[in-house]
Amino acid sequence: MNIRKRDGRIVKFNEQKIINAILAAFKSVDGDISDYAISKATNIASFIAGYYEEVEETPEVEEIQDLIEKGLMATKRKDVAKAFILYREERSKIRQRNTGLIQNIEERLLASDVQNQNANVDEHSFGGRMGEARNELMKDYALNYIMSPMSRENHLNNEVYVHDLDSYAVGMHNCLTIPFDDLLAKGFNTRQTDVRPANSINTAFQLVAVIFQLQSLQQFGGVSASHIDWTMVPYVRKSFYKHFKDGMKYIENADIAGYNDQMPLADEKYLIRPKAYKYAMDMTEKELMQAVEGMYHNLNTLQSRSGNQLPFTSVNYGTCILPEGRMVTKALLEGCIKGVGRVHKTAIFPCGIFQCMKGVNRKEGEPNYDLYQLALKSTAQRLYPNYANVDWSTNAGYDINDPRTYVSTMGCRTYNGFDINGLGYLKDGRGNLAPVTIIMPTLAMQAKEEAEEFIPGADIHKDPVGIFLLKLDKKIHEARDMLIERYEWMCKQNPASAKFMYENGLMAGYVPEEGIRSALKHGTLVIGQLGLAETLQILVGCDHTEEKGMEVAKKIEELFNKRCAEFKKDKKLNFGVYYTPAENLCYTAMKKFKKQYGEIKNVSDRDFFTNSMHVPVWKEVSPFDKIDIEAQLTGYSNAGCITYVELDSGVKNNLKALETLVNYAMDKDIPYFAVNVPNDTCLDCGYCDEFNDHCPECQSDHIQQLRRVTGYLTGDYKSAFNKGKQQETEMRYKHSQKLNWEK
């Protein structure tokens, strides 16, 4: 006699397996196996074997289990029958999950269902396929074996999304602002060797790229330099001294006594030797430009993460008024304008961020105003740099004498606020540990449905906004618990998991005797949000571009801000409000929402949700109006947000207009501002401007259409973005069409 397995295989019937299954059910209830249990198990197994021998059929496994259930139900032990039924259901769930998991892994391995979840990952590549397949397994493990049922259900129910599930299981953190000042000055250790301190500007920039690469492998998010212009001052001086020494020897034929490699370039001792000084300055500028070009080249070619992925790198600059720092900022901007490679393509990384600061670079006559002008020229051509607001009110307590405390950001938008555990406004050595995002349209639909329920004898005119705020408050509290849960899991990891980071002090505050909690407590835990515009449409029939919608929007953002402040004080952890980039989530959350609620006008009639609290991309408003609207809400976020506007390529010829726009955003207390301009590049002749399907110079159709995905740039959006993000990009209204420069 044979039996057919679930996978279709025919195997020999084994009566003992039936006996073992029944005895296991008895033992789960009684704790041991009685003579009665053995008797019943033997009788049921014999009956099943005899039945199928008589009918001469090949039974399915499920048929056998049905007969076991009936046999147990016929005994006086209904509790044992129930135990067997529950066990069978649980095994069925596990099989179904594993079947789905294997299917997902197969799709990733074969690249048969490319999702473009990360625009910086090539899912067709060997590394991409292996990485995506591995990620499916890691996500499943985190969901089913590490996370609490509450966290799991929130994630699966499209209510509170847990980001980067594939990194959850190993306890990896998100991003970090790297303390380059210390690393370049002291050197550092790697797995194979040690690296000496930098002794020239060329070496220093090479090491920046190396450190970015090494740290990016210790985490899943971005890496940043908070003040690279200040950081590089000592190394400009070292290089200048070497070149000056050559100038003194070969040009002036003079002794170098009385000089050293720590002297400022403006030192009078240098200036009294004009020939040697000019030679040293020329050679230093040449070396600096080569060093910057080398860094751009390295950060756009060293694909050190799986899927041919480049590390997400950002550099902040613009506030150093020393000659050395000004040279660095100038070189970074000129390198950005020049582009990389044979046809001088726009560099994807690092994300350049120009730090606007009153008294330093905002107005004509201020020491770095000329660099601000160069930054505007670069933005108009290359989209970078973006603009960080050093005078942002939320960072008002910073130390003006310490650039490590100035407003700086990861390119996406992440910001390190005030550390409740002792580091104050310091940015270096700190980062975002993990984000979760509340998918507000799901809660809004729940609130609307509840408000519309008719209960006899009750008030049928329920307030959906009030119901929503109660639901949101509950989910914000659950989001807090989800983050603490993940934080505690991170704290259980061995520092050997990120040896480079902990051994070299990249994460501030680490005390080996206290474990990695001593460092992680200085990071941020952020509660993000998705789809404010759609949420308001569900609740009040309009978005926050109208007064009625803005009134509710402020209540929502105030609740986020208030609760995170309470959590921070109560839990002594740096909770913050995060306006989520949602590169992938804007699409995946919408797919789930449509499956549950269908297509709703102005809510789910597109393939994406609007990012965080942004004005919907299709709204026909001027750039000033967009800034005005979002400026009313950005102050509620203390862990990262971005405001951007869409302009046409004509801005290249009107930099004063661009300056007016950036200044307007800064004066409106926008913390982080970006400008989107079309960046289409012919990959044959290098022509770069705004064009459609072919190059106007050489007629080639071999073109790249570069667009911003979150705060970062990526490759051609038509191949790198997911379906929802592609549609969002194509729907972006050019706000410059409604410009009114007199405002």
CSV table of N, CA, C and O in Angstrom, one decimal, residues 1-2 13 47-60 63-64 67:
chain,number,residue,atom,x,y,z
A,1,MET,N,0.8,-1.2,0.0
A,1,MET,CA,0.0,0.0,0.0
A,1,MET,C,0.9,1.3,0.0
A,1,MET,O,1.9,1.3,0.7
A,2,ASN,N,0.5,2.2,-0.8
A,2,ASN,CA,1.2,3.5,-0.9
A,2,ASN,C,0.4,4.7,-0.5
A,2,ASN,O,-0.8,4.6,-0.2
A,13,PHE,N,3.2,3.3,2.4
A,13,PHE,CA,2.4,3.6,3.6
A,13,PHE,C,3.1,3.1,4.9
A,13,PHE,O,3.6,2.0,4.9
A,47,PHE,N,-7.3,0.8,11.6
A,47,PHE,CA,-8.5,1.0,10.8
A,47,PHE,C,-8.2,1.7,9.5
A,47,PHE,O,-8.7,1.3,8.5
A,48,ILE,N,-7.4,2.7,9.6
A,48,ILE,CA,-7.0,3.5,8.4
A,48,ILE,C,-6.3,2.6,7.3
A,48,ILE,O,-6.6,2.6,6.1
A,49,ALA,N,-5.4,1.8,7.8
A,49,ALA,CA,-4.6,0.9,6.9
A,49,ALA,C,-5.6,-0.1,6.3
A,49,ALA,O,-5.5,-0.4,5.1
A,50,GLY,N,-6.5,-0.7,7.1
A,50,GLY,CA,-7.4,-1.7,6.5
A,50,GLY,C,-8.4,-1.1,5.6
A,50,GLY,O,-8.7,-1.7,4.5
A,51,TYR,N,-8.8,0.2,5.8
A,51,TYR,CA,-9.8,0.9,5.0
A,51,TYR,C,-9.2,1.0,3.6
A,51,TYR,O,-9.9,0.7,2.6
A,52,TYR,N,-8.0,1.5,3.5
A,52,TYR,CA,-7.4,1.8,2.1
A,52,TYR,C,-7.0,0.5,1.4
A,52,TYR,O,-6.9,0.5,0.2
A,53,GLU,N,-6.6,-0.5,2.2
A,53,GLU,CA,-6.3,-1.8,1.5
A,53,GLU,C,-7.6,-2.4,0.9
A,53,GLU,O,-7.5,-3.0,-0.2
A,54,GLU,N,-8.7,-2.1,1.5
A,54,GLU,CA,-10.0,-2.6,1.0
A,54,GLU,C,-10.4,-1.9,-0.2
A,54,GLU,O,-10.9,-2.5,-1.2
A,55,VAL,N,-10.3,-0.6,-0.2
A,55,VAL,CA,-10.8,0.2,-1.4
A,55,VAL,C,-9.8,0.3,-2.5
A,55,VAL,O,-10.0,0.7,-3.6
A,56,GLU,N,-8.5,-0.2,-2.2
A,56,GLU,CA,-7.5,-0.2,-3.2
A,56,GLU,C,-7.2,1.2,-3.8
A,56,GLU,O,-7.1,1.3,-5.0
A,57,GLU,N,-7.1,2.2,-3.0
A,57,GLU,CA,-6.8,3.6,-3.5
A,57,GLU,C,-5.5,4.0,-2.9
A,57,GLU,O,-5.0,3.5,-1.9
A,58,THR,N,-4.9,5.0,-3.5
A,58,THR,CA,-3.7,5.6,-3.0
A,58,THR,C,-4.1,6.9,-2.3
A,58,THR,O,-4.4,7.9,-3.0
A,59,PRO,N,-4.2,7.0,-1.0
A,59,PRO,CA,-4.7,8.1,-0.3
A,59,PRO,C,-3.7,9.3,-0.3
A,59,PRO,O,-2.5,9.1,-0.4
A,60,GLU,N,-4.3,10.5,-0.2
A,60,GLU,CA,-3.5,11.7,0.0
A,60,GLU,C,-3.2,11.9,1.5
A,60,GLU,O,-3.9,11.4,2.4
A,63,GLU,N,-6.1,13.3,3.4
A,63,GLU,CA,-7.2,12.4,3.7
A,63,GLU,C,-6.9,11.5,4.9
A,63,GLU,O,-7.8,11.3,5.7
A,64,ILE,N,-5.6,11.1,5.1
A,64,ILE,CA,-5.2,10.3,6.2
A,64,ILE,C,-5.5,11.2,7.5
A,64,ILE,O,-6.0,10.7,8.5
A,67,LEU,N,-9.1,11.4,8.6
A,67,LEU,CA,-9.5,10.1,9.3
A,67,LEU,C,-9.0,10.1,10.7
A,67,LEU,O,-9.7,9.6,11.6
